[in-house]
PDB file of N, CA and C in Angstrom:
ATOM      1  N   UNK A 209     -49.726 -75.797 -25.693  1.00 88.00           N
ATOM      2  CA  UNK A 209     -50.408 -76.600 -26.688  1.00 88.00           C
ATOM      3  C   UNK A 209     -49.393 -77.469 -27.433  1.00 88.00           C
ATOM      4  N   UNK A 210     -49.709 -78.724 -27.555  1.00 96.00           N
ATOM      5  CA  UNK A 210     -48.856 -79.677 -28.244  1.00 96.00           C
ATOM      6  C   UNK A 210     -49.600 -80.233 -29.455  1.00 96.00           C
ATOM      7  N   UNK A 211     -48.865 -80.428 -30.547  1.00 97.00           N
ATOM      8  CA  UNK A 211     -49.443 -81.054 -31.733  1.00 97.00           C
ATOM      9  C   UNK A 211     -48.706 -82.354 -32.009  1.00 97.00           C
ATOM     10  N   UNK A 212     -49.482 -83.439 -32.089  1.00 97.00           N
ATOM     11  CA  UNK A 212     -48.923 -84.747 -32.421  1.00 97.00           C
ATOM     12  C   UNK A 212     -49.466 -85.151 -33.787  1.00 97.00           C
ATOM     13  N   UNK A 213     -48.708 -85.983 -34.488  1.00 98.00           N
ATOM     14  CA  UNK A 213     -49.186 -86.516 -35.760  1.00 98.00           C
ATOM     15  C   UNK A 213     -49.268 -88.038 -35.663  1.00 98.00           C
ATOM     16  N   UNK A 214     -50.217 -88.583 -36.413  1.00 98.00           N
ATOM     17  CA  UNK A 214     -50.414 -90.024 -36.433  1.00 98.00           C
ATOM     18  C   UNK A 214     -50.776 -90.422 -37.857  1.00 98.00           C
ATOM     19  N   UNK A 215     -49.974 -91.275 -38.451  1.00 98.00           N
ATOM     20  CA  UNK A 215     -50.228 -91.771 -39.802  1.00 98.00           C
ATOM     21  C   UNK A 215     -50.755 -93.191 -39.700  1.00 98.00           C
ATOM     22  N   UNK A 216     -52.044 -93.359 -40.036  1.00 98.00           N
ATOM     23  CA  UNK A 216     -52.646 -94.688 -39.973  1.00 98.00           C
ATOM     24  C   UNK A 216     -53.042 -95.170 -41.371  1.00 98.00           C
ATOM     25  N   UNK A 217     -52.371 -94.656 -42.393  1.00 97.00           N
ATOM     26  CA  UNK A 217     -52.654 -95.144 -43.740  1.00 97.00           C
ATOM     27  C   UNK A 217     -52.283 -96.625 -43.813  1.00 97.00           C
ATOM     28  N   UNK A 218     -53.119 -97.374 -44.505  1.00 97.00           N
ATOM     29  CA  UNK A 218     -52.908 -98.803 -44.628  1.00 97.00           C
ATOM     30  C   UNK A 218     -53.550 -99.620 -43.520  1.00 97.00           C
ATOM     31  N   UNK A 219     -54.047 -98.963 -42.481  1.00 95.00           N
ATOM     32  CA  UNK A 219     -54.705 -99.658 -41.370  1.00 95.00           C
ATOM     33  C   UNK A 219     -56.210 -99.702 -41.634  1.00 95.00           C
ATOM     34  N   UNK A 220     -56.886-100.662 -41.043  1.00 91.00           N
ATOM     35  CA  UNK A 220     -58.341-100.784 -41.170  1.00 91.00           C
ATOM     36  C   UNK A 220     -58.960-100.818 -39.772  1.00 91.00           C
ATOM     37  N   UNK A 221     -60.267-100.607 -39.718  1.00 88.00           N
ATOM     38  CA  UNK A 221     -60.984-100.650 -38.439  1.00 88.00           C
ATOM     39  C   UNK A 221     -60.970-102.073 -37.901  1.00 88.00           C
ATOM     40  N   UNK A 222     -60.886-102.246 -36.606  1.00 93.00           N
ATOM     41  CA  UNK A 222     -60.932-101.227 -35.571  1.00 93.00           C
ATOM     42  C   UNK A 222     -59.569-100.638 -35.214  1.00 93.00           C
ATOM     43  N   UNK A 223     -58.522-101.045 -35.898  1.00 96.00           N
ATOM     44  CA  UNK A 223     -57.173-100.589 -35.549  1.00 96.00           C
ATOM     45  C   UNK A 223     -57.003 -99.075 -35.705  1.00 96.00           C
ATOM     46  N   UNK A 224     -57.708 -98.470 -36.671  1.00 96.00           N
ATOM     47  CA  UNK A 224     -57.634 -97.015 -36.866  1.00 96.00           C
ATOM     48  C   UNK A 224     -58.087 -96.289 -35.606  1.00 96.00           C
ATOM     49  N   UNK A 225     -59.264 -96.637 -35.136  1.00 96.00           N
ATOM     50  CA  UNK A 225     -59.818 -95.969 -33.959  1.00 96.00           C
ATOM     51  C   UNK A 225     -58.996 -96.281 -32.716  1.00 96.00           C
ATOM     52  N   UNK A 226     -58.546 -97.503 -32.582  1.00 97.00           N
ATOM     53  CA  UNK A 226     -57.729 -97.861 -31.423  1.00 97.00           C
ATOM     54  C   UNK A 226     -56.424 -97.067 -31.391  1.00 97.00           C
ATOM     55  N   UNK A 227     -55.807 -96.865 -32.547  1.00 98.00           N
ATOM     56  CA  UNK A 227     -54.577 -96.075 -32.615  1.00 98.00           C
ATOM     57  C   UNK A 227     -54.829 -94.626 -32.229  1.00 98.00           C
ATOM     58  N   UNK A 228     -55.950 -94.067 -32.682  1.00 98.00           N
ATOM     59  CA  UNK A 228     -56.307 -92.686 -32.329  1.00 98.00           C
ATOM     60  C   UNK A 228     -56.563 -92.598 -30.824  1.00 98.00           C
ATOM     61  N   UNK A 229     -57.312 -93.530 -30.275  1.00 97.00           N
ATOM     62  CA  UNK A 229     -57.590 -93.536 -28.830  1.00 97.00           C
ATOM     63  C   UNK A 229     -56.299 -93.587 -28.025  1.00 97.00           C
ATOM     64  N   UNK A 230     -55.383 -94.453 -28.428  1.00 97.00           N
ATOM     65  CA  UNK A 230     -54.116 -94.594 -27.706  1.00 97.00           C
ATOM     66  C   UNK A 230     -53.301 -93.297 -27.771  1.00 97.00           C
ATOM     67  N   UNK A 231     -53.257 -92.676 -28.940  1.00 96.00           N
ATOM     68  CA  UNK A 231     -52.487 -91.434 -29.081  1.00 96.00           C
ATOM     69  C   UNK A 231     -53.116 -90.272 -28.332  1.00 96.00           C
ATOM     70  N   UNK A 232     -54.429 -90.352 -28.105  1.00 96.00           N
ATOM     71  CA  UNK A 232     -55.143 -89.237 -27.481  1.00 96.00           C
ATOM     72  C   UNK A 232     -55.228 -89.346 -25.960  1.00 96.00           C
ATOM     73  N   UNK A 233     -54.757 -90.428 -25.379  1.00 93.00           N
ATOM     74  CA  UNK A 233     -54.985 -90.659 -23.951  1.00 93.00           C
ATOM     75  C   UNK A 233     -54.365 -89.609 -23.039  1.00 93.00           C
ATOM     76  N   UNK A 234     -53.209 -89.095 -23.363  1.00 92.00           N
ATOM     77  CA  UNK A 234     -52.539 -88.141 -22.465  1.00 92.00           C
ATOM     78  C   UNK A 234     -52.655 -86.688 -22.930  1.00 92.00           C
ATOM     79  N   UNK A 235     -53.594 -86.423 -23.830  1.00 96.00           N
ATOM     80  CA  UNK A 235     -53.739 -85.060 -24.341  1.00 96.00           C
ATOM     81  C   UNK A 235     -54.431 -84.163 -23.315  1.00 96.00           C
ATOM     82  N   UNK A 236     -54.011 -82.899 -23.302  1.00 96.00           N
ATOM     83  CA  UNK A 236     -54.589 -81.899 -22.412  1.00 96.00           C
ATOM     84  C   UNK A 236     -55.395 -80.901 -23.235  1.00 96.00           C
ATOM     85  N   UNK A 237     -56.190 -80.101 -22.579  1.00 96.00           N
ATOM     86  CA  UNK A 237     -57.023 -79.119 -23.263  1.00 96.00           C
ATOM     87  C   UNK A 237     -56.174 -78.236 -24.186  1.00 96.00           C
ATOM     88  N   UNK A 238     -56.599 -78.119 -25.447  1.00 97.00           N
ATOM     89  CA  UNK A 238     -55.883 -77.325 -26.434  1.00 97.00           C
ATOM     90  C   UNK A 238     -54.894 -78.109 -27.273  1.00 97.00           C
ATOM     91  N   UNK A 239     -54.533 -79.319 -26.839  1.00 98.00           N
ATOM     92  CA  UNK A 239     -53.617 -80.155 -27.615  1.00 98.00           C
ATOM     93  C   UNK A 239     -54.307 -80.652 -28.883  1.00 98.00           C
ATOM     94  N   UNK A 240     -53.504 -80.876 -29.935  1.00 98.00           N
ATOM     95  CA  UNK A 240     -54.030 -81.342 -31.216  1.00 98.00           C
ATOM     96  C   UNK A 240     -53.393 -82.657 -31.615  1.00 98.00           C
ATOM     97  N   UNK A 241     -54.187 -83.459 -32.304  1.00 98.00           N
ATOM     98  CA  UNK A 241     -53.713 -84.696 -32.913  1.00 98.00           C
ATOM     99  C   UNK A 241     -54.111 -84.645 -34.378  1.00 98.00           C
ATOM    100  N   UNK A 242     -53.124 -84.683 -35.268  1.00 98.00           N
ATOM    101  CA  UNK A 242     -53.371 -84.634 -36.705  1.00 98.00           C
ATOM    102  C   UNK A 242     -53.178 -86.046 -37.254  1.00 98.00           C
ATOM    103  N   UNK A 243     -54.264 -86.612 -37.784  1.00 98.00           N
ATOM    104  CA  UNK A 243     -54.285 -87.998 -38.245  1.00 98.00           C
ATOM    105  C   UNK A 243     -54.373 -88.031 -39.764  1.00 98.00           C
ATOM    106  N   UNK A 244     -53.525 -88.827 -40.390  1.00 98.00           N
ATOM    107  CA  UNK A 244     -53.609 -89.094 -41.826  1.00 98.00           C
ATOM    108  C   UNK A 244     -54.187 -90.492 -41.977  1.00 98.00           C
ATOM    109  N   UNK A 245     -55.275 -90.583 -42.769  1.00 98.00           N
ATOM    110  CA  UNK A 245     -56.030 -91.837 -42.843  1.00 98.00           C
ATOM    111  C   UNK A 245     -56.500 -92.086 -44.270  1.00 98.00           C
ATOM    112  N   UNK A 246     -56.445 -93.354 -44.703  1.00 97.00           N
ATOM    113  CA  UNK A 246     -56.948 -93.707 -46.036  1.00 97.00           C
ATOM    114  C   UNK A 246     -58.082 -94.729 -45.977  1.00 97.00           C
ATOM    115  N   UNK A 247     -58.613 -94.966 -44.793  1.00 96.00           N
ATOM    116  CA  UNK A 247     -59.718 -95.915 -44.632  1.00 96.00           C
ATOM    117  C   UNK A 247     -61.022 -95.113 -44.524  1.00 96.00           C
ATOM    118  N   UNK A 248     -61.878 -95.163 -45.549  1.00 96.00           N
ATOM    119  CA  UNK A 248     -63.064 -94.289 -45.597  1.00 96.00           C
ATOM    120  C   UNK A 248     -63.972 -94.367 -44.378  1.00 96.00           C
ATOM    121  N   UNK A 249     -64.304 -95.557 -43.909  1.00 95.00           N
ATOM    122  CA  UNK A 249     -65.235 -95.627 -42.782  1.00 95.00           C
ATOM    123  C   UNK A 249     -64.617 -95.103 -41.485  1.00 95.00           C
ATOM    124  N   UNK A 250     -63.322 -95.248 -41.321  1.00 96.00           N
ATOM    125  CA  UNK A 250     -62.664 -94.678 -40.140  1.00 96.00           C
ATOM    126  C   UNK A 250     -62.672 -93.157 -40.213  1.00 96.00           C
ATOM    127  N   UNK A 251     -62.362 -92.616 -41.386  1.00 96.00           N
ATOM    128  CA  UNK A 251     -62.273 -91.167 -41.552  1.00 96.00           C
ATOM    129  C   UNK A 251     -63.627 -90.478 -41.443  1.00 96.00           C
ATOM    130  N   UNK A 252     -64.678 -91.134 -41.901  1.00 95.00           N
ATOM    131  CA  UNK A 252     -65.986 -90.481 -41.953  1.00 95.00           C
ATOM    132  C   UNK A 252     -66.948 -90.929 -40.862  1.00 95.00           C
ATOM    133  N   UNK A 253     -66.617 -91.996 -40.148  1.00 96.00           N
ATOM    134  CA  UNK A 253     -67.563 -92.515 -39.162  1.00 96.00           C
ATOM    135  C   UNK A 253     -66.928 -92.798 -37.800  1.00 96.00           C
ATOM    136  N   UNK A 254     -66.048 -93.783 -37.718  1.00 96.00           N
ATOM    137  CA  UNK A 254     -65.587 -94.231 -36.402  1.00 96.00           C
ATOM    138  C   UNK A 254     -64.710 -93.210 -35.671  1.00 96.00           C
ATOM    139  N   UNK A 255     -63.798 -92.542 -36.354  1.00 97.00           N
ATOM    140  CA  UNK A 255     -62.963 -91.531 -35.681  1.00 97.00           C
ATOM    141  C   UNK A 255     -63.809 -90.325 -35.282  1.00 97.00           C
ATOM    142  N   UNK A 256     -64.703 -89.807 -36.146  1.00 97.00           N
ATOM    143  CA  UNK A 256     -65.585 -88.718 -35.691  1.00 97.00           C
ATOM    144  C   UNK A 256     -66.464 -89.108 -34.498  1.00 97.00           C
ATOM    145  N   UNK A 257     -66.962 -90.346 -34.471  1.00 97.00           N
ATOM    146  CA  UNK A 257     -67.757 -90.794 -33.320  1.00 97.00           C
ATOM    147  C   UNK A 257     -66.918 -90.814 -32.055  1.00 97.00           C
ATOM    148  N   UNK A 258     -65.692 -91.321 -32.164  1.00 97.00           N
ATOM    149  CA  UNK A 258     -64.795 -91.311 -31.005  1.00 97.00           C
ATOM    150  C   UNK A 258     -64.563 -89.886 -30.529  1.00 97.00           C
ATOM    151  N   UNK A 259     -64.290 -88.976 -31.454  1.00 97.00           N
ATOM    152  CA  UNK A 259     -64.006 -87.582 -31.093  1.00 97.00           C
ATOM    153  C   UNK A 259     -65.177 -86.965 -30.332  1.00 97.00           C
ATOM    154  N   UNK A 260     -66.376 -87.217 -30.797  1.00 96.00           N
ATOM    155  CA  UNK A 260     -67.561 -86.643 -30.160  1.00 96.00           C
ATOM    156  C   UNK A 260     -67.727 -87.171 -28.737  1.00 96.00           C
ATOM    157  N   UNK A 261     -67.579 -88.466 -28.545  1.00 96.00           N
ATOM    158  CA  UNK A 261     -67.793 -89.036 -27.217  1.00 96.00           C
ATOM    159  C   UNK A 261     -66.643 -88.756 -26.257  1.00 96.00           C
ATOM    160  N   UNK A 262     -65.446 -88.518 -26.779  1.00 96.00           N
ATOM    161  CA  UNK A 262     -64.269 -88.320 -25.921  1.00 96.00           C
ATOM    162  C   UNK A 262     -63.956 -86.852 -25.649  1.00 96.00           C
ATOM    163  N   UNK A 263     -64.758 -85.923 -26.172  1.00 94.00           N
ATOM    164  CA  UNK A 263     -64.546 -84.506 -25.872  1.00 94.00           C
ATOM    165  C   UNK A 263     -63.515 -83.816 -26.744  1.00 94.00           C
ATOM    166  N   UNK A 264     -63.538 -84.103 -28.028  1.00 97.00           N
ATOM    167  CA  UNK A 264     -62.629 -83.474 -28.980  1.00 97.00           C
ATOM    168  C   UNK A 264     -63.428 -82.687 -30.014  1.00 97.00           C
ATOM    169  N   UNK A 265     -62.879 -81.561 -30.438  1.00 98.00           N
ATOM    170  CA  UNK A 265     -63.368 -80.902 -31.641  1.00 98.00           C
ATOM    171  C   UNK A 265     -62.691 -81.602 -32.809  1.00 98.00           C
ATOM    172  N   UNK A 266     -63.382 -81.707 -33.933  1.00 97.00           N
ATOM    173  CA  UNK A 266     -62.843 -82.442 -35.067  1.00 97.00           C
ATOM    174  C   UNK A 266     -63.017 -81.647 -36.347  1.00 97.00           C
ATOM    175  N   UNK A 267     -61.948 -81.568 -37.112  1.00 97.00           N
ATOM    176  CA  UNK A 267     -61.982 -81.036 -38.470  1.00 97.00           C
ATOM    177  C   UNK A 267     -61.442 -82.132 -39.371  1.00 97.00           C
ATOM    178  N   UNK A 268     -62.189 -82.445 -40.415  1.00 96.00           N
ATOM    179  CA  UNK A 268     -61.772 -83.490 -41.337  1.00 96.00           C
ATOM    180  C   UNK A 268     -61.832 -82.943 -42.749  1.00 96.00           C
ATOM    181  N   UNK A 269     -60.777 -83.189 -43.509  1.00 96.00           N
ATOM    182  CA  UNK A 269     -60.802 -82.766 -44.909  1.00 96.00           C
ATOM    183  C   UNK A 269     -60.151 -83.844 -45.760  1.00 96.00           C
ATOM    184  N   UNK A 270     -60.719 -84.010 -46.942  1.00 96.00           N
ATOM    185  CA  UNK A 270     -60.161 -84.949 -47.900  1.00 96.00           C
ATOM    186  C   UNK A 270     -59.050 -84.214 -48.638  1.00 96.00           C
ATOM    187  N   UNK A 271     -57.816 -84.684 -48.499  1.00 96.00           N
ATOM    188  CA  UNK A 271     -56.674 -83.992 -49.075  1.00 96.00           C
ATOM    189  C   UNK A 271     -56.317 -84.500 -50.467  1.00 96.00           C
ATOM    190  N   UNK A 272     -56.753 -85.702 -50.793  1.00 96.00           N
ATOM    191  CA  UNK A 272     -56.598 -86.248 -52.135  1.00 96.00           C
ATOM    192  C   UNK A 272     -57.534 -87.438 -52.253  1.00 96.00           C
ATOM    193  N   UNK A 273     -57.574 -88.039 -53.402  1.00 95.00           N
ATOM    194  CA  UNK A 273     -58.468 -89.170 -53.609  1.00 95.00           C
ATOM    195  C   UNK A 273     -58.127 -90.296 -52.631  1.00 95.00           C
ATOM    196  N   UNK A 274     -59.064 -90.565 -51.725  1.00 95.00           N
ATOM    197  CA  UNK A 274     -58.867 -91.654 -50.782  1.00 95.00           C
ATOM    198  C   UNK A 274     -57.977 -91.349 -49.600  1.00 95.00           C
ATOM    199  N   UNK A 275     -57.668 -90.077 -49.336  1.00 98.00           N
ATOM    200  CA  UNK A 275     -56.794 -89.713 -48.223  1.00 98.00           C
ATOM    201  C   UNK A 275     -57.394 -88.533 -47.460  1.00 98.00           C
ATOM    202  N   UNK A 276     -57.503 -88.690 -46.141  1.00 98.00           N
ATOM    203  CA  UNK A 276     -58.062 -87.654 -45.281  1.00 98.00           C
ATOM    204  C   UNK A 276     -57.026 -87.171 -44.280  1.00 98.00           C
ATOM    205  N   UNK A 277     -57.181 -85.895 -43.899  1.00 98.00           N
ATOM    206  CA  UNK A 277     -56.455 -85.346 -42.765  1.00 98.00           C
ATOM    207  C   UNK A 277     -57.503 -84.989 -41.726  1.00 98.00           C
ATOM    208  N   UNK A 278     -57.358 -85.560 -40.551  1.00 98.00           N
ATOM    209  CA  UNK A 278     -58.316 -85.370 -39.467  1.00 98.00           C
ATOM    210  C   UNK A 278     -57.585 -84.692 -38.319  1.00 98.00           C
ATOM    211  N   UNK A 279     -58.125 -83.551 -37.904  1.00 98.00           N
ATOM    212  CA  UNK A 279     -57.500 -82.776 -36.821  1.00 98.00           C
ATOM    213  C   UNK A 279     -58.414 -82.826 -35.599  1.00 98.00           C
ATOM    214  N   UNK A 280     -57.933 -83.451 -34.537  1.00 98.00           N
ATOM    215  CA  UNK A 280     -58.681 -83.523 -33.286  1.00 98.00           C
ATOM    216  C   UNK A 280     -58.050 -82.568 -32.293  1.00 98.00           C
ATOM    217  N   UNK A 281     -58.877 -81.738 -31.670  1.00 98.00           N
ATOM    218  CA  UNK A 281     -58.421 -80.779 -30.665  1.00 98.00           C
ATOM    219  C   UNK A 281     -59.140 -81.078 -29.358  1.00 98.00           C
ATOM    220  N   UNK A 282     -58.377 -81.286 -28.297  1.00 97.00           N
ATOM    221  CA  UNK A 282     -58.964 -81.590 -26.986  1.00 97.00           C
ATOM    222  C   UNK A 282     -59.642 -80.344 -26.441  1.00 97.00           C
ATOM    223  N   UNK A 283     -60.902 -80.501 -26.032  1.00 95.00           N
ATOM    224  CA  UNK A 283     -61.674 -79.376 -25.470  1.00 95.00           C
ATOM    225  C   UNK A 283     -61.179 -79.041 -24.077  1.00 95.00           C
TER     226      UNK A 283
END
């Protein structure tokens, strides 16, 4: 199992989702991608939608005002 981190603070859609997609392309079952994001619609909508369609489990938590940590795990 490998864990990668991706900081996309300061980025806006669609660049947030594109960065997550690019980082997730070579992931294997059990691998994790931990994303730090400050763009509300990416954190609550577009990244979760990508995770669902691409076969990832997703945990998202707001770690401070306007900042999310999103953990994607490849199924």
